[in-house]
mmCIF file with all atom_site columns, C-alpha atoms in Angstrom:
data_model
loop_
_atom_site.group_PDB
_atom_site.id
_atom_site.type_symbol
_atom_site.label_atom_id
_atom_site.label_alt_id
_atom_site.label_comp_id
_atom_site.label_asym_id
_atom_site.label_entity_id
_atom_site.label_seq_id
_atom_site.pdbx_PDB_ins_code
_atom_site.Cartn_x
_atom_site.Cartn_y
_atom_site.Cartn_z
_atom_site.occupancy
_atom_site.B_iso_or_equiv
_atom_site.pdbx_formal_charge
_atom_site.auth_seq_id
_atom_site.auth_comp_id
_atom_site.auth_asym_id
_atom_site.auth_atom_id
_atom_site.pdbx_PDB_model_num
ATOM 1   C CA . UNK A 1 1   ? 37.312 7.937  -14.142 1.00 74.00 ? 247 UNK A CA 1
ATOM 2   C CA . UNK A 1 2   ? 34.640 8.135  -11.437 1.00 88.00 ? 248 UNK A CA 1
ATOM 3   C CA . UNK A 1 3   ? 31.230 9.104  -12.755 1.00 97.00 ? 249 UNK A CA 1
ATOM 4   C CA . UNK A 1 4   ? 29.457 12.042 -11.124 1.00 98.00 ? 250 UNK A CA 1
ATOM 5   C CA . UNK A 1 5   ? 25.801 12.233 -10.062 1.00 98.00 ? 251 UNK A CA 1
ATOM 6   C CA . UNK A 1 6   ? 24.197 15.587 -9.304  1.00 98.00 ? 252 UNK A CA 1
ATOM 7   C CA . UNK A 1 7   ? 21.369 15.263 -6.761  1.00 98.00 ? 253 UNK A CA 1
ATOM 8   C CA . UNK A 1 8   ? 18.985 18.224 -6.633  1.00 98.00 ? 254 UNK A CA 1
ATOM 9   C CA . UNK A 1 9   ? 16.980 18.451 -3.417  1.00 97.00 ? 255 UNK A CA 1
ATOM 10  C CA . UNK A 1 10  ? 14.409 21.141 -2.842  1.00 96.00 ? 256 UNK A CA 1
ATOM 11  C CA . UNK A 1 11  ? 13.721 21.202 0.888   1.00 91.00 ? 257 UNK A CA 1
ATOM 12  C CA . UNK A 1 12  ? 15.293 19.835 4.039   1.00 85.00 ? 258 UNK A CA 1
ATOM 13  C CA . UNK A 1 13  ? 13.018 16.797 4.392   1.00 82.00 ? 259 UNK A CA 1
ATOM 14  C CA . UNK A 1 14  ? 13.852 15.304 1.002   1.00 85.00 ? 260 UNK A CA 1
ATOM 15  C CA . UNK A 1 15  ? 16.376 12.479 0.892   1.00 88.00 ? 261 UNK A CA 1
ATOM 16  C CA . UNK A 1 16  ? 17.580 10.253 -1.934  1.00 93.00 ? 262 UNK A CA 1
ATOM 17  C CA . UNK A 1 17  ? 17.804 7.227  0.390   1.00 92.00 ? 263 UNK A CA 1
ATOM 18  C CA . UNK A 1 18  ? 18.223 3.852  -1.284  1.00 95.00 ? 264 UNK A CA 1
ATOM 19  C CA . UNK A 1 19  ? 18.150 5.414  -4.748  1.00 97.00 ? 265 UNK A CA 1
ATOM 20  C CA . UNK A 1 20  ? 21.308 7.402  -4.006  1.00 96.00 ? 266 UNK A CA 1
ATOM 21  C CA . UNK A 1 21  ? 22.803 4.322  -2.390  1.00 96.00 ? 267 UNK A CA 1
ATOM 22  C CA . UNK A 1 22  ? 22.418 2.300  -5.561  1.00 98.00 ? 268 UNK A CA 1
ATOM 23  C CA . UNK A 1 23  ? 24.053 5.010  -7.656  1.00 98.00 ? 269 UNK A CA 1
ATOM 24  C CA . UNK A 1 24  ? 27.005 4.851  -5.262  1.00 97.00 ? 270 UNK A CA 1
ATOM 25  C CA . UNK A 1 25  ? 27.133 1.068  -5.630  1.00 97.00 ? 271 UNK A CA 1
ATOM 26  C CA . UNK A 1 26  ? 27.197 1.554  -9.396  1.00 97.00 ? 272 UNK A CA 1
ATOM 27  C CA . UNK A 1 27  ? 30.307 3.719  -9.106  1.00 97.00 ? 273 UNK A CA 1
ATOM 28  C CA . UNK A 1 28  ? 28.896 7.252  -8.977  1.00 98.00 ? 274 UNK A CA 1
ATOM 29  C CA . UNK A 1 29  ? 30.330 10.009 -6.799  1.00 98.00 ? 275 UNK A CA 1
ATOM 30  C CA . UNK A 1 30  ? 27.390 11.878 -5.276  1.00 97.00 ? 276 UNK A CA 1
ATOM 31  C CA . UNK A 1 31  ? 27.243 15.675 -5.267  1.00 97.00 ? 277 UNK A CA 1
ATOM 32  C CA . UNK A 1 32  ? 24.132 17.194 -3.680  1.00 97.00 ? 278 UNK A CA 1
ATOM 33  C CA . UNK A 1 33  ? 22.606 20.662 -3.681  1.00 97.00 ? 279 UNK A CA 1
ATOM 34  C CA . UNK A 1 34  ? 19.643 21.945 -1.680  1.00 97.00 ? 280 UNK A CA 1
ATOM 35  C CA . UNK A 1 35  ? 17.544 24.734 -3.172  1.00 98.00 ? 281 UNK A CA 1
ATOM 36  C CA . UNK A 1 36  ? 15.448 25.992 -0.240  1.00 97.00 ? 282 UNK A CA 1
ATOM 37  C CA . UNK A 1 37  ? 17.131 26.154 3.188   1.00 94.00 ? 283 UNK A CA 1
ATOM 38  C CA . UNK A 1 38  ? 15.198 25.169 6.311   1.00 92.00 ? 284 UNK A CA 1
ATOM 39  C CA . UNK A 1 39  ? 14.745 28.780 7.405   1.00 94.00 ? 285 UNK A CA 1
ATOM 40  C CA . UNK A 1 40  ? 13.021 29.667 4.101   1.00 96.00 ? 286 UNK A CA 1
ATOM 41  C CA . UNK A 1 41  ? 10.398 26.901 4.013   1.00 94.00 ? 287 UNK A CA 1
ATOM 42  C CA . UNK A 1 42  ? 7.632  29.432 4.637   1.00 95.00 ? 288 UNK A CA 1
ATOM 43  C CA . UNK A 1 43  ? 9.116  31.835 2.078   1.00 97.00 ? 289 UNK A CA 1
ATOM 44  C CA . UNK A 1 44  ? 10.606 29.557 -0.603  1.00 97.00 ? 290 UNK A CA 1
ATOM 45  C CA . UNK A 1 45  ? 11.041 32.105 -3.379  1.00 97.00 ? 291 UNK A CA 1
ATOM 46  C CA . UNK A 1 46  ? 14.827 32.022 -3.151  1.00 98.00 ? 292 UNK A CA 1
ATOM 47  C CA . UNK A 1 47  ? 17.370 32.753 -5.867  1.00 97.00 ? 293 UNK A CA 1
ATOM 48  C CA . UNK A 1 48  ? 19.555 29.736 -6.573  1.00 97.00 ? 294 UNK A CA 1
ATOM 49  C CA . UNK A 1 49  ? 22.496 29.174 -8.886  1.00 97.00 ? 295 UNK A CA 1
ATOM 50  C CA . UNK A 1 50  ? 22.231 25.661 -10.271 1.00 98.00 ? 296 UNK A CA 1
ATOM 51  C CA . UNK A 1 51  ? 25.329 23.762 -11.396 1.00 98.00 ? 297 UNK A CA 1
ATOM 52  C CA . UNK A 1 52  ? 25.881 23.077 -15.081 1.00 98.00 ? 298 UNK A CA 1
ATOM 53  C CA . UNK A 1 53  ? 24.376 19.610 -15.746 1.00 98.00 ? 299 UNK A CA 1
ATOM 54  C CA . UNK A 1 54  ? 26.866 19.050 -18.551 1.00 98.00 ? 300 UNK A CA 1
ATOM 55  C CA . UNK A 1 55  ? 29.569 18.630 -15.897 1.00 97.00 ? 301 UNK A CA 1
ATOM 56  C CA . UNK A 1 56  ? 27.858 15.473 -14.622 1.00 98.00 ? 302 UNK A CA 1
ATOM 57  C CA . UNK A 1 57  ? 27.172 11.973 -15.909 1.00 98.00 ? 303 UNK A CA 1
ATOM 58  C CA . UNK A 1 58  ? 23.599 11.890 -14.549 1.00 98.00 ? 304 UNK A CA 1
ATOM 59  C CA . UNK A 1 59  ? 21.172 14.069 -12.604 1.00 98.00 ? 305 UNK A CA 1
ATOM 60  C CA . UNK A 1 60  ? 18.699 12.986 -9.915  1.00 98.00 ? 306 UNK A CA 1
ATOM 61  C CA . UNK A 1 61  ? 15.874 15.445 -9.122  1.00 98.00 ? 307 UNK A CA 1
ATOM 62  C CA . UNK A 1 62  ? 13.983 14.834 -5.886  1.00 98.00 ? 308 UNK A CA 1
ATOM 63  C CA . UNK A 1 63  ? 10.558 15.787 -4.574  1.00 96.00 ? 309 UNK A CA 1
ATOM 64  C CA . UNK A 1 64  ? 9.290  18.990 -2.957  1.00 96.00 ? 310 UNK A CA 1
ATOM 65  C CA . UNK A 1 65  ? 6.392  20.202 -0.870  1.00 94.00 ? 311 UNK A CA 1
ATOM 66  C CA . UNK A 1 66  ? 5.388  22.846 -3.441  1.00 96.00 ? 312 UNK A CA 1
ATOM 67  C CA . UNK A 1 67  ? 3.688  22.682 -6.822  1.00 97.00 ? 313 UNK A CA 1
ATOM 68  C CA . UNK A 1 68  ? 5.951  23.131 -9.817  1.00 97.00 ? 314 UNK A CA 1
ATOM 69  C CA . UNK A 1 69  ? 3.499  25.668 -11.269 1.00 97.00 ? 315 UNK A CA 1
ATOM 70  C CA . UNK A 1 70  ? 3.250  27.783 -8.094  1.00 97.00 ? 316 UNK A CA 1
ATOM 71  C CA . UNK A 1 71  ? 4.302  31.438 -8.351  1.00 97.00 ? 317 UNK A CA 1
ATOM 72  C CA . UNK A 1 72  ? 5.890  31.121 -4.899  1.00 97.00 ? 318 UNK A CA 1
ATOM 73  C CA . UNK A 1 73  ? 8.728  29.000 -6.327  1.00 98.00 ? 319 UNK A CA 1
ATOM 74  C CA . UNK A 1 74  ? 8.961  30.484 -9.824  1.00 97.00 ? 320 UNK A CA 1
ATOM 75  C CA . UNK A 1 75  ? 12.295 32.139 -8.939  1.00 98.00 ? 321 UNK A CA 1
ATOM 76  C CA . UNK A 1 76  ? 14.057 28.764 -8.995  1.00 98.00 ? 322 UNK A CA 1
ATOM 77  C CA . UNK A 1 77  ? 11.647 26.594 -11.004 1.00 98.00 ? 323 UNK A CA 1
ATOM 78  C CA . UNK A 1 78  ? 12.486 28.616 -14.127 1.00 98.00 ? 324 UNK A CA 1
ATOM 79  C CA . UNK A 1 79  ? 16.281 28.095 -13.950 1.00 98.00 ? 325 UNK A CA 1
ATOM 80  C CA . UNK A 1 80  ? 15.785 24.472 -12.934 1.00 98.00 ? 326 UNK A CA 1
ATOM 81  C CA . UNK A 1 81  ? 13.613 23.994 -16.012 1.00 98.00 ? 327 UNK A CA 1
ATOM 82  C CA . UNK A 1 82  ? 16.448 25.359 -18.126 1.00 98.00 ? 328 UNK A CA 1
ATOM 83  C CA . UNK A 1 83  ? 18.847 22.955 -16.411 1.00 98.00 ? 329 UNK A CA 1
ATOM 84  C CA . UNK A 1 84  ? 16.632 20.024 -17.385 1.00 98.00 ? 330 UNK A CA 1
ATOM 85  C CA . UNK A 1 85  ? 16.424 21.211 -20.981 1.00 98.00 ? 331 UNK A CA 1
ATOM 86  C CA . UNK A 1 86  ? 20.189 21.721 -21.129 1.00 98.00 ? 332 UNK A CA 1
ATOM 87  C CA . UNK A 1 87  ? 20.775 18.219 -19.757 1.00 98.00 ? 333 UNK A CA 1
ATOM 88  C CA . UNK A 1 88  ? 18.400 16.766 -22.345 1.00 98.00 ? 334 UNK A CA 1
ATOM 89  C CA . UNK A 1 89  ? 20.084 18.614 -25.199 1.00 98.00 ? 335 UNK A CA 1
ATOM 90  C CA . UNK A 1 90  ? 23.498 17.408 -24.018 1.00 98.00 ? 336 UNK A CA 1
ATOM 91  C CA . UNK A 1 91  ? 22.338 13.813 -23.583 1.00 98.00 ? 337 UNK A CA 1
ATOM 92  C CA . UNK A 1 92  ? 22.857 13.836 -19.794 1.00 98.00 ? 338 UNK A CA 1
ATOM 93  C CA . UNK A 1 93  ? 20.420 11.303 -18.257 1.00 98.00 ? 339 UNK A CA 1
ATOM 94  C CA . UNK A 1 94  ? 17.942 12.696 -15.719 1.00 99.00 ? 340 UNK A CA 1
ATOM 95  C CA . UNK A 1 95  ? 15.906 10.706 -13.170 1.00 98.00 ? 341 UNK A CA 1
ATOM 96  C CA . UNK A 1 96  ? 13.040 12.728 -11.661 1.00 98.00 ? 342 UNK A CA 1
ATOM 97  C CA . UNK A 1 97  ? 11.093 11.620 -8.587  1.00 98.00 ? 343 UNK A CA 1
ATOM 98  C CA . UNK A 1 98  ? 7.603  13.011 -7.770  1.00 97.00 ? 344 UNK A CA 1
ATOM 99  C CA . UNK A 1 99  ? 8.156  16.811 -8.047  1.00 97.00 ? 345 UNK A CA 1
ATOM 100 C CA . UNK A 1 100 ? 11.256 15.971 -10.072 1.00 98.00 ? 346 UNK A CA 1
ATOM 101 C CA . UNK A 1 101 ? 9.161  13.877 -12.439 1.00 98.00 ? 347 UNK A CA 1
ATOM 102 C CA . UNK A 1 102 ? 6.639  16.675 -12.709 1.00 98.00 ? 348 UNK A CA 1
ATOM 103 C CA . UNK A 1 103 ? 9.454  19.086 -13.528 1.00 98.00 ? 349 UNK A CA 1
ATOM 104 C CA . UNK A 1 104 ? 10.585 16.782 -16.341 1.00 98.00 ? 350 UNK A CA 1
ATOM 105 C CA . UNK A 1 105 ? 7.057  16.715 -17.744 1.00 98.00 ? 351 UNK A CA 1
ATOM 106 C CA . UNK A 1 106 ? 6.696  20.475 -17.520 1.00 97.00 ? 352 UNK A CA 1
ATOM 107 C CA . UNK A 1 107 ? 10.147 21.118 -19.036 1.00 98.00 ? 353 UNK A CA 1
ATOM 108 C CA . UNK A 1 108 ? 9.573  18.950 -22.100 1.00 98.00 ? 354 UNK A CA 1
ATOM 109 C CA . UNK A 1 109 ? 6.082  19.843 -23.277 1.00 98.00 ? 355 UNK A CA 1
ATOM 110 C CA . UNK A 1 110 ? 3.863  18.000 -20.816 1.00 98.00 ? 356 UNK A CA 1
ATOM 111 C CA . UNK A 1 111 ? 1.962  19.618 -17.971 1.00 98.00 ? 357 UNK A CA 1
ATOM 112 C CA . UNK A 1 112 ? 1.299  19.461 -14.236 1.00 98.00 ? 358 UNK A CA 1
ATOM 113 C CA . UNK A 1 113 ? -2.019 20.111 -12.511 1.00 98.00 ? 359 UNK A CA 1
ATOM 114 C CA . UNK A 1 114 ? -3.868 19.342 -9.309  1.00 96.00 ? 360 UNK A CA 1
ATOM 115 C CA . UNK A 1 115 ? -4.978 15.729 -9.221  1.00 95.00 ? 361 UNK A CA 1
ATOM 116 C CA . UNK A 1 116 ? -8.635 14.864 -8.595  1.00 94.00 ? 362 UNK A CA 1
ATOM 117 C CA . UNK A 1 117 ? -7.345 11.763 -6.787  1.00 92.00 ? 363 UNK A CA 1
ATOM 118 C CA . UNK A 1 118 ? -4.458 12.645 -4.408  1.00 94.00 ? 364 UNK A CA 1
ATOM 119 C CA . UNK A 1 119 ? -2.303 9.678  -3.415  1.00 97.00 ? 365 UNK A CA 1
ATOM 120 C CA . UNK A 1 120 ? -0.870 9.328  0.103   1.00 97.00 ? 366 UNK A CA 1
ATOM 121 C CA . UNK A 1 121 ? 0.719  6.081  1.228   1.00 96.00 ? 367 UNK A CA 1
ATOM 122 C CA . UNK A 1 122 ? 1.394  2.891  -0.725  1.00 97.00 ? 368 UNK A CA 1
ATOM 123 C CA . UNK A 1 123 ? -0.495 2.225  -3.948  1.00 95.00 ? 369 UNK A CA 1
ATOM 124 C CA . UNK A 1 124 ? -0.253 -0.248 -6.795  1.00 97.00 ? 370 UNK A CA 1
ATOM 125 C CA . UNK A 1 125 ? 1.399  0.715  -10.078 1.00 98.00 ? 371 UNK A CA 1
ATOM 126 C CA . UNK A 1 126 ? 1.214  -1.331 -13.291 1.00 98.00 ? 372 UNK A CA 1
ATOM 127 C CA . UNK A 1 127 ? 3.984  -1.097 -15.854 1.00 98.00 ? 373 UNK A CA 1
ATOM 128 C CA . UNK A 1 128 ? 7.352  -2.414 -16.953 1.00 98.00 ? 374 UNK A CA 1
ATOM 129 C CA . UNK A 1 129 ? 8.964  -4.839 -14.462 1.00 98.00 ? 375 UNK A CA 1
ATOM 130 C CA . UNK A 1 130 ? 11.154 -2.275 -12.698 1.00 98.00 ? 376 UNK A CA 1
ATOM 131 C CA . UNK A 1 131 ? 8.167  0.061  -12.195 1.00 98.00 ? 377 UNK A CA 1
ATOM 132 C CA . UNK A 1 132 ? 5.335  -2.370 -11.470 1.00 98.00 ? 378 UNK A CA 1
ATOM 133 C CA . UNK A 1 133 ? 4.400  -3.037 -7.849  1.00 97.00 ? 379 UNK A CA 1
ATOM 134 C CA . UNK A 1 134 ? 3.448  -1.198 -4.675  1.00 97.00 ? 380 UNK A CA 1
ATOM 135 C CA . UNK A 1 135 ? 5.167  2.135  -4.124  1.00 98.00 ? 381 UNK A CA 1
ATOM 136 C CA . UNK A 1 136 ? 4.854  4.850  -1.496  1.00 97.00 ? 382 UNK A CA 1
ATOM 137 C CA . UNK A 1 137 ? 3.154  8.008  -2.748  1.00 96.00 ? 383 UNK A CA 1
ATOM 138 C CA . UNK A 1 138 ? 2.569  11.521 -1.430  1.00 96.00 ? 384 UNK A CA 1
ATOM 139 C CA . UNK A 1 139 ? 1.268  13.929 -4.025  1.00 95.00 ? 385 UNK A CA 1
ATOM 140 C CA . UNK A 1 140 ? -1.775 16.046 -4.810  1.00 94.00 ? 386 UNK A CA 1
ATOM 141 C CA . UNK A 1 141 ? -0.544 17.062 -8.277  1.00 97.00 ? 387 UNK A CA 1
ATOM 142 C CA . UNK A 1 142 ? -0.015 14.800 -11.276 1.00 97.00 ? 388 UNK A CA 1
ATOM 143 C CA . UNK A 1 143 ? 1.796  15.090 -14.566 1.00 98.00 ? 389 UNK A CA 1
ATOM 144 C CA . UNK A 1 144 ? 0.582  14.681 -18.103 1.00 98.00 ? 390 UNK A CA 1
ATOM 145 C CA . UNK A 1 145 ? 3.592  13.260 -19.964 1.00 98.00 ? 391 UNK A CA 1
ATOM 146 C CA . UNK A 1 146 ? 5.001  15.005 -23.037 1.00 98.00 ? 392 UNK A CA 1
ATOM 147 C CA . UNK A 1 147 ? 3.349  13.813 -26.246 1.00 97.00 ? 393 UNK A CA 1
ATOM 148 C CA . UNK A 1 148 ? 6.521  12.058 -27.423 1.00 98.00 ? 394 UNK A CA 1
ATOM 149 C CA . UNK A 1 149 ? 7.160  10.273 -24.121 1.00 98.00 ? 395 UNK A CA 1
ATOM 150 C CA . UNK A 1 150 ? 6.527  6.582  -23.497 1.00 98.00 ? 396 UNK A CA 1
ATOM 151 C CA . UNK A 1 151 ? 4.394  5.826  -20.434 1.00 98.00 ? 397 UNK A CA 1
ATOM 152 C CA . UNK A 1 152 ? 5.988  2.913  -18.549 1.00 98.00 ? 398 UNK A CA 1
ATOM 153 C CA . UNK A 1 153 ? 3.816  2.985  -15.421 1.00 98.00 ? 399 UNK A CA 1
ATOM 154 C CA . UNK A 1 154 ? 0.273  4.000  -14.492 1.00 98.00 ? 400 UNK A CA 1
ATOM 155 C CA . UNK A 1 155 ? -2.663 3.384  -12.181 1.00 98.00 ? 401 UNK A CA 1
ATOM 156 C CA . UNK A 1 156 ? -6.221 4.638  -11.897 1.00 95.00 ? 402 UNK A CA 1
ATOM 157 C CA . UNK A 1 157 ? -5.158 7.902  -10.266 1.00 95.00 ? 403 UNK A CA 1
ATOM 158 C CA . UNK A 1 158 ? -2.463 9.124  -12.630 1.00 95.00 ? 404 UNK A CA 1
ATOM 159 C CA . UNK A 1 159 ? 0.304  8.280  -15.066 1.00 97.00 ? 405 UNK A CA 1
ATOM 160 C CA . UNK A 1 160 ? 3.068  7.050  -12.778 1.00 98.00 ? 406 UNK A CA 1
ATOM 161 C CA . UNK A 1 161 ? 6.199  6.858  -14.942 1.00 98.00 ? 407 UNK A CA 1
ATOM 162 C CA . UNK A 1 162 ? 7.395  7.883  -18.360 1.00 98.00 ? 408 UNK A CA 1
ATOM 163 C CA . UNK A 1 163 ? 10.560 7.709  -20.434 1.00 98.00 ? 409 UNK A CA 1
ATOM 164 C CA . UNK A 1 164 ? 11.601 10.472 -22.807 1.00 98.00 ? 410 UNK A CA 1
ATOM 165 C CA . UNK A 1 165 ? 14.924 10.017 -24.525 1.00 98.00 ? 411 UNK A CA 1
ATOM 166 C CA . UNK A 1 166 ? 17.372 9.693  -21.574 1.00 98.00 ? 412 UNK A CA 1
ATOM 167 C CA . UNK A 1 167 ? 14.897 10.996 -18.985 1.00 98.00 ? 413 UNK A CA 1
ATOM 168 C CA . UNK A 1 168 ? 12.934 8.852  -16.516 1.00 99.00 ? 414 UNK A CA 1
ATOM 169 C CA . UNK A 1 169 ? 10.106 10.448 -14.523 1.00 98.00 ? 415 UNK A CA 1
ATOM 170 C CA . UNK A 1 170 ? 8.248  8.670  -11.734 1.00 98.00 ? 416 UNK A CA 1
ATOM 171 C CA . UNK A 1 171 ? 5.350  10.021 -9.701  1.00 98.00 ? 417 UNK A CA 1
ATOM 172 C CA . UNK A 1 172 ? 5.934  7.764  -6.679  1.00 98.00 ? 418 UNK A CA 1
ATOM 173 C CA . UNK A 1 173 ? 8.700  7.832  -4.040  1.00 97.00 ? 419 UNK A CA 1
ATOM 174 C CA . UNK A 1 174 ? 11.002 4.812  -4.431  1.00 97.00 ? 420 UNK A CA 1
ATOM 175 C CA . UNK A 1 175 ? 13.600 6.412  -2.172  1.00 96.00 ? 421 UNK A CA 1
ATOM 176 C CA . UNK A 1 176 ? 11.668 6.705  1.095   1.00 94.00 ? 422 UNK A CA 1
ATOM 177 C CA . UNK A 1 177 ? 11.063 4.377  4.026   1.00 96.00 ? 423 UNK A CA 1
ATOM 178 C CA . UNK A 1 178 ? 8.834  4.608  7.094   1.00 96.00 ? 424 UNK A CA 1
ATOM 179 C CA . UNK A 1 179 ? 11.271 6.901  8.933   1.00 96.00 ? 425 UNK A CA 1
ATOM 180 C CA . UNK A 1 180 ? 11.157 9.386  6.049   1.00 95.00 ? 426 UNK A CA 1
ATOM 181 C CA . UNK A 1 181 ? 7.364  9.297  5.920   1.00 96.00 ? 427 UNK A CA 1
ATOM 182 C CA . UNK A 1 182 ? 7.186  9.733  9.695   1.00 96.00 ? 428 UNK A CA 1
ATOM 183 C CA . UNK A 1 183 ? 9.229  12.898 9.246   1.00 94.00 ? 429 UNK A CA 1
ATOM 184 C CA . UNK A 1 184 ? 6.698  14.138 6.714   1.00 95.00 ? 430 UNK A CA 1
ATOM 185 C CA . UNK A 1 185 ? 3.851  13.323 9.110   1.00 95.00 ? 431 UNK A CA 1
ATOM 186 C CA . UNK A 1 186 ? 5.584  15.189 11.935  1.00 95.00 ? 432 UNK A CA 1
ATOM 187 C CA . UNK A 1 187 ? 6.042  18.226 9.675   1.00 93.00 ? 433 UNK A CA 1
ATOM 188 C CA . UNK A 1 188 ? 2.390  18.892 8.907   1.00 93.00 ? 434 UNK A CA 1
ATOM 189 C CA . UNK A 1 189 ? 1.658  15.667 7.056   1.00 94.00 ? 435 UNK A CA 1
ATOM 190 C CA . UNK A 1 190 ? -0.823 14.393 9.648   1.00 96.00 ? 436 UNK A CA 1
ATOM 191 C CA . UNK A 1 191 ? -3.164 17.281 8.916   1.00 95.00 ? 437 UNK A CA 1
ATOM 192 C CA . UNK A 1 192 ? -2.548 17.006 5.178   1.00 93.00 ? 438 UNK A CA 1
ATOM 193 C CA . UNK A 1 193 ? -3.334 13.288 5.152   1.00 95.00 ? 439 UNK A CA 1
ATOM 194 C CA . UNK A 1 194 ? -6.480 13.662 7.228   1.00 96.00 ? 440 UNK A CA 1
ATOM 195 C CA . UNK A 1 195 ? -7.741 16.563 5.127   1.00 94.00 ? 441 UNK A CA 1
ATOM 196 C CA . UNK A 1 196 ? -7.533 14.288 2.070   1.00 93.00 ? 442 UNK A CA 1
ATOM 197 C CA . UNK A 1 197 ? -9.302 11.365 3.736   1.00 94.00 ? 443 UNK A CA 1
ATOM 198 C CA . UNK A 1 198 ? -6.277 9.264  4.751   1.00 96.00 ? 444 UNK A CA 1
ATOM 199 C CA . UNK A 1 199 ? -5.604 7.862  8.225   1.00 97.00 ? 445 UNK A CA 1
ATOM 200 C CA . UNK A 1 200 ? -1.969 8.734  9.067   1.00 96.00 ? 446 UNK A CA 1
ATOM 201 C CA . UNK A 1 201 ? -1.625 5.742  11.421  1.00 96.00 ? 447 UNK A CA 1
ATOM 202 C CA . UNK A 1 202 ? -2.690 3.364  8.678   1.00 97.00 ? 448 UNK A CA 1
ATOM 203 C CA . UNK A 1 203 ? -0.412 5.112  6.171   1.00 97.00 ? 449 UNK A CA 1
ATOM 204 C CA . UNK A 1 204 ? 2.728  4.774  8.295   1.00 97.00 ? 450 UNK A CA 1
ATOM 205 C CA . UNK A 1 205 ? 2.088  1.125  9.161   1.00 97.00 ? 451 UNK A CA 1
ATOM 206 C CA . UNK A 1 206 ? 1.481  0.270  5.524   1.00 97.00 ? 452 UNK A CA 1
ATOM 207 C CA . UNK A 1 207 ? 4.699  2.049  4.520   1.00 97.00 ? 453 UNK A CA 1
ATOM 208 C CA . UNK A 1 208 ? 6.582  0.237  7.278   1.00 97.00 ? 454 UNK A CA 1
ATOM 209 C CA . UNK A 1 209 ? 5.447  -3.096 5.855   1.00 96.00 ? 455 UNK A CA 1
ATOM 210 C CA . UNK A 1 210 ? 7.374  -2.261 2.672   1.00 96.00 ? 456 UNK A CA 1
ATOM 211 C CA . UNK A 1 211 ? 10.657 -1.274 4.347   1.00 96.00 ? 457 UNK A CA 1
ATOM 212 C CA . UNK A 1 212 ? 12.438 -4.618 3.974   1.00 97.00 ? 458 UNK A CA 1
ATOM 213 C CA . UNK A 1 213 ? 11.979 -4.592 0.191   1.00 96.00 ? 459 UNK A CA 1
ATOM 214 C CA . UNK A 1 214 ? 12.908 -0.956 -0.480  1.00 95.00 ? 460 UNK A CA 1
ATOM 215 C CA . UNK A 1 215 ? 16.676 -1.347 -1.085  1.00 95.00 ? 461 UNK A CA 1
ATOM 216 C CA . UNK A 1 216 ? 16.259 -4.141 -3.644  1.00 97.00 ? 462 UNK A CA 1
ATOM 217 C CA . UNK A 1 217 ? 13.396 -2.459 -5.469  1.00 97.00 ? 463 UNK A CA 1
ATOM 218 C CA . UNK A 1 218 ? 15.161 0.903  -5.505  1.00 97.00 ? 464 UNK A CA 1
ATOM 219 C CA . UNK A 1 219 ? 18.260 -0.815 -6.883  1.00 98.00 ? 465 UNK A CA 1
ATOM 220 C CA . UNK A 1 220 ? 16.235 -2.431 -9.663  1.00 98.00 ? 466 UNK A CA 1
ATOM 221 C CA . UNK A 1 221 ? 14.747 0.936  -10.612 1.00 98.00 ? 467 UNK A CA 1
ATOM 222 C CA . UNK A 1 222 ? 18.167 2.623  -10.728 1.00 98.00 ? 468 UNK A CA 1
ATOM 223 C CA . UNK A 1 223 ? 19.496 -0.264 -12.814 1.00 98.00 ? 469 UNK A CA 1
ATOM 224 C CA . UNK A 1 224 ? 16.597 0.183  -15.237 1.00 98.00 ? 470 UNK A CA 1
ATOM 225 C CA . UNK A 1 225 ? 17.399 3.885  -15.490 1.00 98.00 ? 471 UNK A CA 1
ATOM 226 C CA . UNK A 1 226 ? 21.127 3.373  -16.026 1.00 98.00 ? 472 UNK A CA 1
ATOM 227 C CA . UNK A 1 227 ? 21.024 0.272  -18.217 1.00 98.00 ? 473 UNK A CA 1
ATOM 228 C CA . UNK A 1 228 ? 17.986 0.980  -20.387 1.00 98.00 ? 474 UNK A CA 1
ATOM 229 C CA . UNK A 1 229 ? 16.977 4.653  -20.217 1.00 98.00 ? 475 UNK A CA 1
ATOM 230 C CA . UNK A 1 230 ? 20.361 6.357  -19.908 1.00 98.00 ? 476 UNK A CA 1
ATOM 231 C CA . UNK A 1 231 ? 21.818 4.355  -22.773 1.00 96.00 ? 477 UNK A CA 1
ATOM 232 C CA . UNK A 1 232 ? 18.969 4.920  -25.212 1.00 85.00 ? 478 UNK A CA 1
#
């Protein structure tokens, strides 16, 4: 039987890119939901009925432009937190990216807070082979992993990846390429980057230099999740 992957997106600019592509190559049928529609970006406190994670073989949780602890998104962060806990209790593997990784931390006893060192653009991560290397980042929050998690990636700015049972959380964006980041820049990211001391022109050119390697590196990360984390 075909395995099913639930992809949870939070706003219209988030895409699963090469990560989703590798799941498809590994035999997963992709089913996607989007929490906040484009016309509610400025008022994201929507009510959303999440699917039952127990009906899927894995869950992929993508990034978002909001903080997981913000009251403006509490209406759907709370039920999404319950989804993550239900998946964990049922042994359904969950892969969380950036906001998704922060949600995993928050759901399982860790925490999320504003980072004193925001990361925008590529940065180096040390860790297990599938995690180590240069990854594109865009976050001003960071997670503190749950006490019983194993940190498998980090740098000087923040913990970058952890494993907890069948959950993998990463702080970086393995799924995006330069076109995705350009979309972020065009949607207010230029001002955000500059306000945090980053040159958007330098950021996009640095990201573009990584594009050729993204599919292979994303595939290796998905393989690590499926072959090592999801089977633990």
